[in-house]
Tab-separated table of C-alpha atoms in Angstrom:
chain	number	residue	atom	x	y	z
A	289	MET	CA	0.000	0.000	0.000
A	290	ILE	CA	1.382	3.378	-1.014
A	291	ALA	CA	1.047	6.173	1.507
A	292	THR	CA	-0.545	9.413	0.334
A	293	ILE	CA	1.587	12.450	0.843
A	294	VAL	CA	-0.992	15.083	-0.063
A	295	ASP	CA	-4.598	15.062	1.095
A	296	TRP	CA	-6.112	16.465	-2.096
A	297	SER	CA	-9.595	16.774	-0.631
A	298	ALA	CA	-8.413	18.923	2.280
A	299	LEU	CA	-6.236	20.998	-0.043
A	300	LEU	CA	-9.177	21.632	-2.372
A	301	ASP	CA	-11.322	22.670	0.611
A	302	VAL	CA	-8.693	25.169	1.741
A	303	VAL	CA	-8.399	26.647	-1.746
A	304	LEU	CA	-12.169	26.987	-2.186
A	305	TYR	CA	-12.748	28.486	1.282
A	306	SER	CA	-9.882	30.923	0.806
A	307	LEU	CA	-11.204	31.979	-2.575
A	308	ALA	CA	-14.725	32.501	-1.214
A	309	ALA	CA	-13.465	34.439	1.807
A	310	GLY	CA	-11.157	36.605	-0.281
A	311	ILE	CA	-13.869	37.510	-2.760
A	312	GLY	CA	-16.466	37.994	-0.018
A	313	VAL	CA	-14.338	40.336	2.088
A	314	THR	CA	-13.278	42.275	-1.004
A	315	ILE	CA	-16.891	42.791	-2.066
A	316	ALA	CA	-17.951	43.775	1.457
A	317	PHE	CA	-15.196	46.366	1.806
A	318	SER	CA	-15.883	47.680	-1.691
A	319	LEU	CA	-19.510	48.202	-0.721
A	320	ALA	CA	-18.346	50.075	2.384
A	321	ILE	CA	-16.266	52.419	0.225
A	322	LEU	CA	-19.151	52.869	-2.207
A	323	GLY	CA	-21.565	53.646	0.618
A	324	GLY	CA	-19.188	56.137	2.223
A	325	THR	CA	-18.552	58.077	-0.950
A	326	ARG	CA	-22.183	58.100	-2.023
A	327	PHE	CA	-23.230	59.093	1.500
A	328	SER	CA	-21.102	62.216	1.387
A	329	VAL	CA	-22.437	63.185	-2.044
A	330	THR	CA	-26.096	62.640	-1.161
A	331	ARG	CA	-25.718	64.434	2.174
A	332	ARG	CA	-24.150	67.431	0.431
A	333	ASP	CA	-27.083	67.471	-2.023
A	334	GLN	CA	-29.489	67.265	0.951
A	335	ARG	CA	-31.083	63.990	-0.147
A	336	VAL	CA	-31.664	62.669	3.352
A	337	VAL	CA	-33.342	59.335	2.611
A	338	GLU	CA	-30.660	58.250	0.170
A	339	ALA	CA	-27.936	59.441	2.536
A	340	VAL	CA	-29.359	57.308	5.353
A	341	GLY	CA	-29.477	54.299	3.028
A	342	TYR	CA	-25.859	54.739	2.004
A	343	ALA	CA	-24.792	55.291	5.608
A	344	THR	CA	-26.535	52.062	6.564
A	345	LEU	CA	-24.786	50.247	3.713
A	346	THR	CA	-21.442	51.582	4.927
A	347	VAL	CA	-21.995	50.493	8.527
A	348	VAL	CA	-23.237	47.016	7.582
A	349	ALA	CA	-20.436	46.414	5.085
A	350	LEU	CA	-17.781	47.547	7.574
A	351	GLY	CA	-19.367	45.267	10.154
A	352	VAL	CA	-19.158	42.312	7.784
A	353	SER	CA	-15.529	43.121	7.009
A	354	ALA	CA	-14.651	43.412	10.699
A	355	ALA	CA	-16.479	40.177	11.496
A	356	ALA	CA	-14.549	38.364	8.771
A	357	ILE	CA	-11.256	39.641	10.175
A	358	VAL	CA	-12.173	38.592	13.717
A	359	LEU	CA	-13.344	35.171	12.508
A	360	GLY	CA	-10.081	34.683	10.630
A	361	ILE	CA	-8.037	35.525	13.713
A	362	VAL	CA	-10.127	33.201	15.885
A	363	VAL	CA	-9.762	30.336	13.410
A	364	MET	CA	-5.986	30.865	13.108
A	365	THR	CA	-5.464	30.914	16.874
A	366	ALA	CA	-7.836	28.015	17.648
A	367	LYS	CA	-5.185	25.311	17.322
């Protein structure tokens, strides 16, 4: 019986999870930047309802980004 050196299933899982996390965090932070810039423009133009929507988008997207960072640190330090 030949021993397996590489666990291909585990390696594929790591690659897929890393890809999903990288794309997800990038999209979340991009939405935070979009919300922040649009918030300042709509607030300057005195469009209050749109400004509140963009501010909410900014806060939620930054929260998702921060949660992803905290989760990554917790997972790395768990072992």
